[in-house]
Short mmCIF file of N, CA and C in Angstrom, two decimals:
data_model
loop_
_atom_site.label_atom_id
_atom_site.label_comp_id
_atom_site.label_asym_id
_atom_site.label_seq_id
_atom_site.Cartn_x
_atom_site.Cartn_y
_atom_site.Cartn_z
N UNK T 1447 72.68 -7.75 52.49
CA UNK T 1447 71.63 -6.93 51.93
C UNK T 1447 70.25 -7.43 52.39
N UNK T 1448 70.03 -8.74 52.34
CA UNK T 1448 68.73 -9.27 52.75
C UNK T 1448 68.48 -9.02 54.24
N UNK T 1449 69.52 -9.11 55.06
CA UNK T 1449 69.35 -8.86 56.49
C UNK T 1449 68.92 -7.41 56.73
N UNK T 1450 69.60 -6.49 56.07
CA UNK T 1450 69.29 -5.07 56.25
C UNK T 1450 67.89 -4.75 55.76
N UNK T 1451 67.54 -5.20 54.57
CA UNK T 1451 66.22 -4.88 54.02
C UNK T 1451 65.11 -5.55 54.83
N UNK T 1452 65.36 -6.75 55.33
CA UNK T 1452 64.35 -7.42 56.17
C UNK T 1452 64.20 -6.69 57.49
N UNK T 1453 65.31 -6.31 58.10
CA UNK T 1453 65.25 -5.54 59.35
C UNK T 1453 64.42 -4.27 59.16
N UNK T 1454 64.71 -3.55 58.08
CA UNK T 1454 63.97 -2.31 57.82
C UNK T 1454 62.49 -2.57 57.62
N UNK T 1455 62.17 -3.60 56.88
CA UNK T 1455 60.76 -3.95 56.64
C UNK T 1455 60.07 -4.31 57.95
N UNK T 1456 60.70 -5.13 58.75
CA UNK T 1456 60.08 -5.56 60.02
C UNK T 1456 59.90 -4.39 60.99
N UNK T 1457 60.88 -3.51 61.06
CA UNK T 1457 60.74 -2.38 61.99
C UNK T 1457 59.72 -1.36 61.48
N UNK T 1458 59.61 -1.21 60.16
CA UNK T 1458 58.56 -0.34 59.59
C UNK T 1458 57.17 -0.88 59.91
N UNK T 1459 57.05 -2.18 59.97
CA UNK T 1459 55.75 -2.84 60.17
C UNK T 1459 55.36 -2.99 61.63
N UNK T 1460 56.17 -2.53 62.55
CA UNK T 1460 55.91 -2.78 63.97
C UNK T 1460 54.50 -2.36 64.37
N UNK T 1461 53.87 -3.21 65.16
CA UNK T 1461 52.52 -2.94 65.67
C UNK T 1461 52.33 -3.69 66.98
N UNK T 1462 51.33 -3.27 67.73
CA UNK T 1462 50.92 -3.97 68.95
C UNK T 1462 49.41 -4.09 68.95
N UNK T 1463 48.93 -5.18 69.51
CA UNK T 1463 47.49 -5.42 69.55
C UNK T 1463 46.74 -4.37 70.37
N UNK T 1464 47.42 -3.72 71.29
CA UNK T 1464 46.77 -2.73 72.15
C UNK T 1464 46.30 -1.51 71.35
N UNK T 1465 46.78 -1.38 70.13
CA UNK T 1465 46.38 -0.25 69.28
C UNK T 1465 45.13 -0.57 68.44
N UNK T 1466 44.63 -1.78 68.55
CA UNK T 1466 43.46 -2.21 67.78
C UNK T 1466 42.28 -2.32 68.74
N UNK T 1467 41.19 -1.58 68.50
CA UNK T 1467 40.06 -1.58 69.44
C UNK T 1467 39.17 -2.83 69.29
N UNK T 1468 39.65 -3.94 69.83
CA UNK T 1468 38.92 -5.20 69.71
C UNK T 1468 37.51 -5.13 70.30
N UNK T 1469 37.34 -4.33 71.32
CA UNK T 1469 36.01 -4.25 71.96
C UNK T 1469 34.95 -3.71 70.99
N UNK T 1470 35.38 -3.05 69.92
CA UNK T 1470 34.42 -2.59 68.91
C UNK T 1470 33.77 -3.75 68.16
N UNK T 1471 34.33 -4.95 68.29
CA UNK T 1471 33.77 -6.13 67.63
C UNK T 1471 32.76 -6.87 68.51
N UNK T 1472 32.53 -6.40 69.72
CA UNK T 1472 31.64 -7.13 70.63
C UNK T 1472 30.21 -7.24 70.11
N UNK T 1473 29.70 -6.20 69.46
CA UNK T 1473 28.34 -6.28 68.92
C UNK T 1473 28.25 -7.38 67.86
N UNK T 1474 29.24 -7.43 66.96
CA UNK T 1474 29.27 -8.49 65.95
C UNK T 1474 29.36 -9.86 66.61
N UNK T 1475 30.22 -9.98 67.61
CA UNK T 1475 30.43 -11.25 68.31
C UNK T 1475 29.13 -11.75 68.92
N UNK T 1476 28.40 -10.87 69.55
CA UNK T 1476 27.14 -11.26 70.22
C UNK T 1476 26.10 -11.73 69.22
N UNK T 1477 26.20 -11.29 67.98
CA UNK T 1477 25.23 -11.68 66.94
C UNK T 1477 25.58 -13.02 66.28
N UNK T 1478 26.80 -13.52 66.50
CA UNK T 1478 27.18 -14.81 65.93
C UNK T 1478 26.44 -15.94 66.64
N UNK T 1479 26.18 -17.01 65.91
CA UNK T 1479 25.57 -18.19 66.53
C UNK T 1479 26.59 -18.87 67.44
N UNK T 1480 26.13 -19.74 68.30
CA UNK T 1480 27.05 -20.48 69.18
C UNK T 1480 28.03 -21.32 68.36
N UNK T 1481 27.56 -21.89 67.24
CA UNK T 1481 28.44 -22.67 66.37
C UNK T 1481 29.56 -21.80 65.80
N UNK T 1482 29.20 -20.60 65.38
CA UNK T 1482 30.20 -19.69 64.82
C UNK T 1482 31.21 -19.27 65.89
N UNK T 1483 30.72 -18.98 67.08
CA UNK T 1483 31.62 -18.60 68.18
C UNK T 1483 32.56 -19.75 68.52
N UNK T 1484 32.03 -20.97 68.51
CA UNK T 1484 32.85 -22.15 68.78
C UNK T 1484 33.94 -22.30 67.72
N UNK T 1485 33.56 -22.12 66.46
CA UNK T 1485 34.52 -22.21 65.35
C UNK T 1485 35.63 -21.17 65.51
N UNK T 1486 35.26 -19.93 65.73
CA UNK T 1486 36.25 -18.86 65.88
C UNK T 1486 37.18 -19.15 67.06
N UNK T 1487 36.62 -19.59 68.17
CA UNK T 1487 37.43 -19.92 69.34
C UNK T 1487 38.43 -21.02 69.06
N UNK T 1488 37.98 -22.06 68.37
CA UNK T 1488 38.88 -23.18 68.07
C UNK T 1488 39.96 -22.78 67.07
N UNK T 1489 39.60 -21.96 66.10
CA UNK T 1489 40.59 -21.46 65.14
C UNK T 1489 41.69 -20.70 65.88
N UNK T 1490 41.28 -19.80 66.77
CA UNK T 1490 42.29 -19.03 67.51
C UNK T 1490 43.04 -19.88 68.52
N UNK T 1491 42.42 -20.92 69.04
CA UNK T 1491 43.14 -21.86 69.90
C UNK T 1491 44.28 -22.52 69.14
N UNK T 1492 43.99 -22.97 67.92
CA UNK T 1492 45.01 -23.60 67.09
C UNK T 1492 46.12 -22.63 66.70
N UNK T 1493 45.74 -21.41 66.34
CA UNK T 1493 46.74 -20.40 65.99
C UNK T 1493 47.63 -20.07 67.19
N UNK T 1494 47.02 -19.99 68.37
CA UNK T 1494 47.80 -19.71 69.58
C UNK T 1494 48.81 -20.81 69.84
N UNK T 1495 48.38 -22.06 69.70
CA UNK T 1495 49.28 -23.19 69.90
C UNK T 1495 50.50 -23.08 68.98
N UNK T 1496 50.26 -22.85 67.69
CA UNK T 1496 51.36 -22.81 66.73
C UNK T 1496 52.24 -21.58 66.89
N UNK T 1497 51.63 -20.42 67.14
CA UNK T 1497 52.43 -19.21 67.29
C UNK T 1497 53.26 -19.24 68.57
N UNK T 1498 52.71 -19.82 69.62
CA UNK T 1498 53.47 -19.96 70.86
C UNK T 1498 54.65 -20.89 70.65
N UNK T 1499 54.43 -21.99 69.94
CA UNK T 1499 55.52 -22.92 69.65
C UNK T 1499 56.59 -22.22 68.81
N UNK T 1500 56.16 -21.43 67.83
CA UNK T 1500 57.14 -20.75 66.98
C UNK T 1500 57.96 -19.75 67.78
N UNK T 1501 57.32 -19.02 68.70
CA UNK T 1501 58.08 -18.02 69.46
C UNK T 1501 58.96 -18.65 70.53
N UNK T 1502 58.53 -19.77 71.09
CA UNK T 1502 59.29 -20.40 72.18
C UNK T 1502 60.32 -21.42 71.70
N UNK T 1503 60.00 -22.15 70.64
CA UNK T 1503 60.87 -23.24 70.19
C UNK T 1503 61.43 -23.01 68.80
N UNK T 1504 60.57 -22.58 67.88
CA UNK T 1504 60.95 -22.49 66.48
C UNK T 1504 62.09 -21.54 66.19
N UNK T 1505 61.92 -20.30 66.58
CA UNK T 1505 62.97 -19.32 66.28
C UNK T 1505 64.25 -19.69 67.03
N UNK T 1506 64.11 -20.19 68.24
CA UNK T 1506 65.28 -20.60 69.01
C UNK T 1506 66.05 -21.72 68.29
N UNK T 1507 65.32 -22.65 67.68
CA UNK T 1507 65.97 -23.74 66.95
C UNK T 1507 66.76 -23.22 65.75
N UNK T 1508 66.28 -22.16 65.14
CA UNK T 1508 66.96 -21.59 63.98
C UNK T 1508 68.20 -20.79 64.36
N UNK T 1509 68.26 -20.35 65.60
CA UNK T 1509 69.37 -19.52 66.06
C UNK T 1509 70.73 -20.23 65.99
N UNK T 1510 70.73 -21.53 66.09
CA UNK T 1510 71.99 -22.28 66.08
C UNK T 1510 72.78 -22.05 64.80
N UNK T 1511 72.09 -21.64 63.74
CA UNK T 1511 72.74 -21.47 62.45
C UNK T 1511 72.93 -20.01 62.05
N UNK T 1512 72.75 -19.11 62.99
CA UNK T 1512 72.95 -17.69 62.70
C UNK T 1512 74.43 -17.44 62.44
N UNK T 1513 74.70 -16.67 61.38
CA UNK T 1513 76.09 -16.45 60.98
C UNK T 1513 76.60 -15.04 61.23
N UNK T 1514 75.69 -14.06 61.36
CA UNK T 1514 76.15 -12.68 61.52
C UNK T 1514 75.31 -11.96 62.58
N UNK T 1515 75.84 -10.88 63.14
CA UNK T 1515 75.05 -10.08 64.08
C UNK T 1515 73.78 -9.50 63.44
N UNK T 1516 73.84 -9.17 62.15
CA UNK T 1516 72.66 -8.64 61.46
C UNK T 1516 71.56 -9.70 61.39
N UNK T 1517 71.96 -10.91 61.07
CA UNK T 1517 71.01 -12.02 61.02
C UNK T 1517 70.40 -12.25 62.41
N UNK T 1518 71.22 -12.16 63.43
CA UNK T 1518 70.72 -12.33 64.80
C UNK T 1518 69.69 -11.26 65.14
N UNK T 1519 69.94 -10.04 64.72
CA UNK T 1519 68.99 -8.95 64.98
C UNK T 1519 67.65 -9.23 64.32
N UNK T 1520 67.68 -9.72 63.09
CA UNK T 1520 66.43 -10.04 62.39
C UNK T 1520 65.69 -11.16 63.14
N UNK T 1521 66.41 -12.19 63.55
CA UNK T 1521 65.76 -13.29 64.28
C UNK T 1521 65.22 -12.82 65.63
N UNK T 1522 65.90 -11.88 66.27
CA UNK T 1522 65.38 -11.31 67.52
C UNK T 1522 64.03 -10.64 67.26
N UNK T 1523 63.95 -9.89 66.17
CA UNK T 1523 62.70 -9.22 65.83
C UNK T 1523 61.61 -10.23 65.51
N UNK T 1524 61.95 -11.25 64.73
CA UNK T 1524 60.96 -12.28 64.39
C UNK T 1524 60.44 -12.95 65.65
N UNK T 1525 61.34 -13.31 66.55
CA UNK T 1525 60.92 -13.99 67.78
C UNK T 1525 60.01 -13.08 68.61
N UNK T 1526 60.37 -11.82 68.72
CA UNK T 1526 59.53 -10.88 69.46
C UNK T 1526 58.15 -10.76 68.83
N UNK T 1527 58.10 -10.63 67.51
CA UNK T 1527 56.79 -10.47 66.86
C UNK T 1527 55.95 -11.74 66.96
N UNK T 1528 56.57 -12.91 66.99
CA UNK T 1528 55.79 -14.14 67.22
C UNK T 1528 55.14 -14.09 68.60
N UNK T 1529 55.83 -13.52 69.57
CA UNK T 1529 55.24 -13.35 70.90
C UNK T 1529 54.10 -12.33 70.85
N UNK T 1530 54.27 -11.27 70.07
CA UNK T 1530 53.19 -10.29 69.90
C UNK T 1530 51.97 -10.97 69.28
N UNK T 1531 52.20 -11.83 68.30
CA UNK T 1531 51.08 -12.54 67.67
C UNK T 1531 50.34 -13.40 68.70
N UNK T 1532 51.09 -14.18 69.47
CA UNK T 1532 50.46 -15.04 70.48
C UNK T 1532 49.70 -14.19 71.50
N UNK T 1533 50.27 -13.07 71.90
CA UNK T 1533 49.58 -12.19 72.84
C UNK T 1533 48.32 -11.60 72.21
N UNK T 1534 48.37 -11.33 70.92
CA UNK T 1534 47.21 -10.79 70.22
C UNK T 1534 46.04 -11.76 70.26
N UNK T 1535 46.34 -13.05 70.08
CA UNK T 1535 45.27 -14.05 70.19
C UNK T 1535 44.69 -14.03 71.59
N UNK T 1536 45.55 -13.88 72.58
CA UNK T 1536 45.10 -13.80 73.96
C UNK T 1536 44.19 -12.59 74.17
N UNK T 1537 44.54 -11.47 73.56
CA UNK T 1537 43.69 -10.28 73.65
C UNK T 1537 42.34 -10.51 73.00
N UNK T 1538 42.34 -11.21 71.88
CA UNK T 1538 41.07 -11.54 71.22
C UNK T 1538 40.22 -12.40 72.14
N UNK T 1539 40.84 -13.44 72.71
CA UNK T 1539 40.11 -14.31 73.65
C UNK T 1539 39.53 -13.52 74.81
N UNK T 1540 40.37 -12.72 75.44
CA UNK T 1540 39.93 -12.04 76.66
C UNK T 1540 38.88 -10.97 76.37
N UNK T 1541 38.84 -10.48 75.14
CA UNK T 1541 37.82 -9.50 74.78
C UNK T 1541 36.49 -10.17 74.44
N UNK T 1542 36.54 -11.29 73.74
CA UNK T 1542 35.32 -11.91 73.23
C UNK T 1542 34.77 -13.03 74.10
N UNK T 1543 35.60 -13.65 74.93
CA UNK T 1543 35.19 -14.85 75.65
C UNK T 1543 35.26 -14.68 77.16
N UNK T 1544 34.46 -15.49 77.84
CA UNK T 1544 34.55 -15.56 79.30
C UNK T 1544 35.74 -16.43 79.67
N UNK T 1545 36.14 -16.37 80.92
CA UNK T 1545 37.26 -17.21 81.40
C UNK T 1545 36.94 -18.69 81.19
N UNK T 1546 35.71 -19.09 81.48
CA UNK T 1546 35.32 -20.50 81.30
C UNK T 1546 35.39 -20.91 79.83
N UNK T 1547 34.97 -20.02 78.93
CA UNK T 1547 35.04 -20.33 77.50
C UNK T 1547 36.49 -20.46 77.04
N UNK T 1548 37.34 -19.60 77.55
CA UNK T 1548 38.77 -19.67 77.19
C UNK T 1548 39.37 -20.98 77.66
N UNK T 1549 39.06 -21.38 78.88
CA UNK T 1549 39.56 -22.65 79.40
C UNK T 1549 39.06 -23.82 78.56
N UNK T 1550 37.82 -23.76 78.12
CA UNK T 1550 37.25 -24.81 77.28
C UNK T 1550 37.96 -24.86 75.92
N UNK T 1551 38.25 -23.70 75.35
CA UNK T 1551 38.96 -23.64 74.07
C UNK T 1551 40.34 -24.27 74.20
N UNK T 1552 41.06 -23.92 75.25
CA UNK T 1552 42.41 -24.46 75.41
C UNK T 1552 42.41 -25.94 75.80
N UNK T 1553 41.38 -26.37 76.48
CA UNK T 1553 41.23 -27.81 76.75
C UNK T 1553 41.08 -28.55 75.42
N UNK T 1554 40.25 -28.00 74.55
CA UNK T 1554 40.06 -28.60 73.22
C UNK T 1554 41.38 -28.58 72.44
N UNK T 1555 42.06 -27.43 72.44
CA UNK T 1555 43.32 -27.29 71.72
C UNK T 1555 44.36 -28.29 72.21
N UNK T 1556 44.44 -28.44 73.52
CA UNK T 1556 45.46 -29.32 74.11
C UNK T 1556 45.14 -30.80 73.98
N UNK T 1557 43.91 -31.14 73.64
CA UNK T 1557 43.54 -32.55 73.51
C UNK T 1557 43.15 -32.94 72.09
N UNK T 1558 43.11 -31.98 71.18
CA UNK T 1558 42.74 -32.31 69.80
C UNK T 1558 43.90 -33.05 69.14
N UNK T 1559 43.67 -34.31 68.75
CA UNK T 1559 44.79 -35.11 68.23
C UNK T 1559 45.39 -34.55 66.94
N UNK T 1560 44.60 -33.89 66.11
CA UNK T 1560 45.11 -33.36 64.85
C UNK T 1560 46.01 -32.15 65.08
N UNK T 1561 45.57 -31.25 65.94
CA UNK T 1561 46.41 -30.09 66.27
C UNK T 1561 47.69 -30.53 66.97
N UNK T 1562 47.55 -31.45 67.90
CA UNK T 1562 48.72 -31.92 68.65
C UNK T 1562 49.71 -32.63 67.73
N UNK T 1563 49.20 -33.40 66.77
CA UNK T 1563 50.08 -34.11 65.83
C UNK T 1563 50.83 -33.10 64.96
N UNK T 1564 50.11 -32.09 64.49
CA UNK T 1564 50.73 -31.05 63.68
C UNK T 1564 51.87 -30.38 64.46
N UNK T 1565 51.59 -30.01 65.69
CA UNK T 1565 52.60 -29.36 66.53
C UNK T 1565 53.75 -30.31 66.84
N UNK T 1566 53.43 -31.56 67.09
CA UNK T 1566 54.45 -32.57 67.41
C UNK T 1566 55.42 -32.78 66.25
N UNK T 1567 54.90 -32.85 65.04
CA UNK T 1567 55.75 -33.06 63.86
C UNK T 1567 56.73 -31.90 63.70
N UNK T 1568 56.21 -30.68 63.76
CA UNK T 1568 57.06 -29.50 63.59
C UNK T 1568 58.06 -29.40 64.74
N UNK T 1569 57.60 -29.62 65.95
CA UNK T 1569 58.48 -29.51 67.11
C UNK T 1569 59.60 -30.55 67.07
N UNK T 1570 59.29 -31.76 66.63
CA UNK T 1570 60.30 -32.81 66.51
C UNK T 1570 61.40 -32.38 65.55
N UNK T 1571 61.03 -31.74 64.46
CA UNK T 1571 62.03 -31.25 63.51
C UNK T 1571 62.86 -30.14 64.16
N UNK T 1572 62.20 -29.24 64.88
CA UNK T 1572 62.93 -28.17 65.56
C UNK T 1572 63.95 -28.74 66.54
N UNK T 1573 63.60 -29.82 67.21
CA UNK T 1573 64.49 -30.39 68.22
C UNK T 1573 65.59 -31.26 67.63
N UNK T 1574 65.29 -31.98 66.54
CA UNK T 1574 66.24 -32.99 66.04
C UNK T 1574 66.59 -32.90 64.56
N UNK T 1575 66.03 -31.94 63.85
CA UNK T 1575 66.27 -31.86 62.41
C UNK T 1575 67.60 -31.20 62.07
N UNK T 1576 67.97 -31.35 60.82
CA UNK T 1576 69.15 -30.66 60.29
C UNK T 1576 68.81 -29.17 60.16
N UNK T 1577 69.81 -28.32 59.96
CA UNK T 1577 69.51 -26.90 59.77
C UNK T 1577 68.52 -26.65 58.62
N UNK T 1578 68.68 -27.36 57.51
CA UNK T 1578 67.76 -27.19 56.39
C UNK T 1578 66.35 -27.65 56.75
N UNK T 1579 66.24 -28.79 57.42
CA UNK T 1579 64.92 -29.29 57.82
C UNK T 1579 64.22 -28.30 58.76
N UNK T 1580 64.97 -27.70 59.67
CA UNK T 1580 64.39 -26.72 60.60
C UNK T 1580 63.86 -25.51 59.84
N UNK T 1581 64.61 -25.06 58.84
CA UNK T 1581 64.16 -23.91 58.05
C UNK T 1581 62.92 -24.26 57.24
N UNK T 1582 62.89 -25.44 56.66
CA UNK T 1582 61.71 -25.87 55.89
C UNK T 1582 60.50 -25.96 56.81
N UNK T 1583 60.67 -26.56 57.98
CA UNK T 1583 59.56 -26.66 58.94
C UNK T 1583 59.07 -25.28 59.34
N UNK T 1584 59.99 -24.37 59.56
CA UNK T 1584 59.61 -23.01 59.94
C UNK T 1584 58.84 -22.31 58.83
N UNK T 1585 59.32 -22.44 57.60
CA UNK T 1585 58.62 -21.82 56.47
C UNK T 1585 57.22 -22.43 56.32
N UNK T 1586 57.10 -23.74 56.45
CA UNK T 1586 55.77 -24.37 56.39
C UNK T 1586 54.87 -23.83 57.49
N UNK T 1587 55.40 -23.70 58.69
CA UNK T 1587 54.60 -23.19 59.80
C UNK T 1587 54.23 -21.73 59.56
N UNK T 1588 55.21 -20.92 59.16
CA UNK T 1588 54.98 -19.48 58.95
C UNK T 1588 54.05 -19.21 57.77
N UNK T 1589 53.87 -20.17 56.90
CA UNK T 1589 53.02 -19.93 55.73
C UNK T 1589 51.75 -20.77 55.83
N UNK T 1590 51.72 -21.94 55.22
CA UNK T 1590 50.42 -22.59 55.07
C UNK T 1590 49.80 -23.08 56.37
N UNK T 1591 50.56 -23.45 57.38
CA UNK T 1591 49.93 -23.88 58.64
C UNK T 1591 49.24 -22.71 59.33
N UNK T 1592 49.86 -21.53 59.30
CA UNK T 1592 49.20 -20.35 59.85
C UNK T 1592 48.08 -19.89 58.92
N UNK T 1593 48.36 -19.80 57.64
CA UNK T 1593 47.41 -19.21 56.70
C UNK T 1593 46.09 -19.98 56.67
N UNK T 1594 46.13 -21.28 56.84
CA UNK T 1594 44.88 -22.05 56.86
C UNK T 1594 43.99 -21.62 58.03
N UNK T 1595 44.61 -21.17 59.11
CA UNK T 1595 43.84 -20.69 60.26
C UNK T 1595 43.33 -19.26 60.09
N UNK T 1596 43.87 -18.54 59.13
CA UNK T 1596 43.47 -17.15 58.93
C UNK T 1596 42.18 -17.03 58.12
N UNK T 1597 41.76 -18.11 57.46
CA UNK T 1597 40.58 -18.04 56.61
C UNK T 1597 39.35 -17.57 57.37
N UNK T 1598 39.08 -18.16 58.53
CA UNK T 1598 37.84 -17.87 59.25
C UNK T 1598 37.70 -16.39 59.60
N UNK T 1599 38.68 -15.76 60.26
CA UNK T 1599 38.48 -14.34 60.56
C UNK T 1599 38.38 -13.47 59.31
N UNK T 1600 39.08 -13.82 58.25
CA UNK T 1600 38.99 -13.04 57.02
C UNK T 1600 37.64 -13.25 56.34
N UNK T 1601 37.08 -14.44 56.48
CA UNK T 1601 35.73 -14.71 55.97
C UNK T 1601 34.72 -13.78 56.64
N UNK T 1602 34.83 -13.66 57.96
CA UNK T 1602 33.91 -12.77 58.67
C UNK T 1602 34.12 -11.32 58.26
N UNK T 1603 35.35 -10.91 58.03
CA UNK T 1603 35.62 -9.55 57.56
C UNK T 1603 34.91 -9.33 56.22
N UNK T 1604 34.99 -10.31 55.34
CA UNK T 1604 34.32 -10.22 54.04
C UNK T 1604 32.81 -10.10 54.17
N UNK T 1605 32.29 -10.48 55.31
CA UNK T 1605 30.86 -10.36 55.59
C UNK T 1605 30.58 -9.22 56.58
N UNK T 1606 31.52 -8.27 56.64
CA UNK T 1606 31.39 -7.08 57.49
C UNK T 1606 31.18 -7.40 58.96
N UNK T 1607 31.91 -8.39 59.45
CA UNK T 1607 31.85 -8.77 60.87
C UNK T 1607 33.27 -8.89 61.41
N UNK T 1608 33.43 -8.60 62.69
CA UNK T 1608 34.71 -8.77 63.40
C UNK T 1608 35.86 -8.07 62.69
N UNK T 1609 35.63 -6.83 62.29
CA UNK T 1609 36.62 -6.08 61.50
C UNK T 1609 37.94 -5.87 62.24
N UNK T 1610 37.89 -5.64 63.54
CA UNK T 1610 39.12 -5.39 64.29
C UNK T 1610 39.90 -6.67 64.54
N UNK T 1611 39.19 -7.77 64.76
CA UNK T 1611 39.84 -9.08 64.85
C UNK T 1611 40.56 -9.35 63.53
N UNK T 1612 39.88 -9.10 62.42
CA UNK T 1612 40.48 -9.33 61.11
C UNK T 1612 41.66 -8.39 60.86
N UNK T 1613 41.60 -7.18 61.40
CA UNK T 1613 42.73 -6.25 61.25
C UNK T 1613 43.99 -6.84 61.89
N UNK T 1614 43.84 -7.44 63.05
CA UNK T 1614 44.98 -8.10 63.70
C UNK T 1614 45.50 -9.22 62.81
N UNK T 1615 44.59 -10.01 62.24
CA UNK T 1615 45.01 -11.11 61.37
C UNK T 1615 45.74 -10.56 60.14
N UNK T 1616 45.27 -9.49 59.57
CA UNK T 1616 45.96 -8.90 58.42
C UNK T 1616 47.37 -8.45 58.80
N UNK T 1617 47.53 -7.89 59.98
CA UNK T 1617 48.87 -7.49 60.44
C UNK T 1617 49.77 -8.70 60.66
N UNK T 1618 49.20 -9.77 61.20
CA UNK T 1618 49.98 -11.00 61.39
C UNK T 1618 50.38 -11.58 60.04
N UNK T 1619 49.45 -11.60 59.09
CA UNK T 1619 49.77 -12.11 57.75
C UNK T 1619 50.92 -11.30 57.14
N UNK T 1620 50.86 -10.01 57.30
CA UNK T 1620 51.93 -9.14 56.77
C UNK T 1620 53.28 -9.53 57.37
N UNK T 1621 53.29 -9.76 58.69
CA UNK T 1621 54.53 -10.18 59.35
C UNK T 1621 54.98 -11.55 58.86
N UNK T 1622 54.05 -12.50 58.83
CA UNK T 1622 54.41 -13.88 58.48
C UNK T 1622 54.94 -13.98 57.06
N UNK T 1623 54.45 -13.13 56.17
CA UNK T 1623 54.97 -13.17 54.80
C UNK T 1623 56.45 -12.79 54.78
N UNK T 1624 56.84 -11.84 55.61
CA UNK T 1624 58.26 -11.45 55.69
C UNK T 1624 59.06 -12.54 56.40
N UNK T 1625 58.52 -13.07 57.50
CA UNK T 1625 59.23 -14.12 58.25
C UNK T 1625 59.49 -15.33 57.35
N UNK T 1626 58.44 -15.81 56.68
CA UNK T 1626 58.58 -16.99 55.83
C UNK T 1626 59.55 -16.78 54.69
N UNK T 1627 59.48 -15.60 54.07
CA UNK T 1627 60.39 -15.29 52.96
C UNK T 1627 61.83 -15.24 53.44
N UNK T 1628 62.06 -14.56 54.55
CA UNK T 1628 63.42 -14.41 55.07
C UNK T 1628 64.01 -15.76 55.46
N UNK T 1629 63.27 -16.53 56.23
CA UNK T 1629 63.78 -17.83 56.69
C UNK T 1629 63.98 -18.76 55.50
N UNK T 1630 63.07 -18.71 54.53
CA UNK T 1630 63.23 -19.52 53.33
C UNK T 1630 64.46 -19.14 52.53
N UNK T 1631 64.76 -17.86 52.48
CA UNK T 1631 65.94 -17.38 51.77
C UNK T 1631 67.22 -17.83 52.46
N UNK T 1632 67.20 -17.78 53.79
CA UNK T 1632 68.39 -18.10 54.58
C UNK T 1632 68.69 -19.59 54.50
#
């Protein structure tokens, strides 16, 4: 029952970033201070790191414990949507930032010891943890590790800025709430 209802929920919620007019946020973006732009870039750098890890390593680690074809279908959808999320961050970057700025953001992301430690801890569990530990790590990643990064774009939405960027974040939050609940239940 949970597999069927989750599948239906996930397929009802399907979306792609190409349907969100991110370029409509360019006027707001240009009005932000350099500090604000730096903050937003770093937030999305961190989210990209974690979502990429979840789509490439996390869901794959959970697959070892799949018991039914229905469960496999749900995990296929989750893995695909994690890739959509990571691509969405890329679309945000490419709309708002220059190539040099994007390279600078990812240099920061790849060398920030706190982000790297966070990713390392979760990835270590994905590679070597028990099935239960992998599910707990995934739920933590799908919920509070992602949600802490969602504050900044939602803050700007609350101040009538970057509405389309925030729309993507709201769609990702909607997905992650289903992913975290499903994996936690399993």
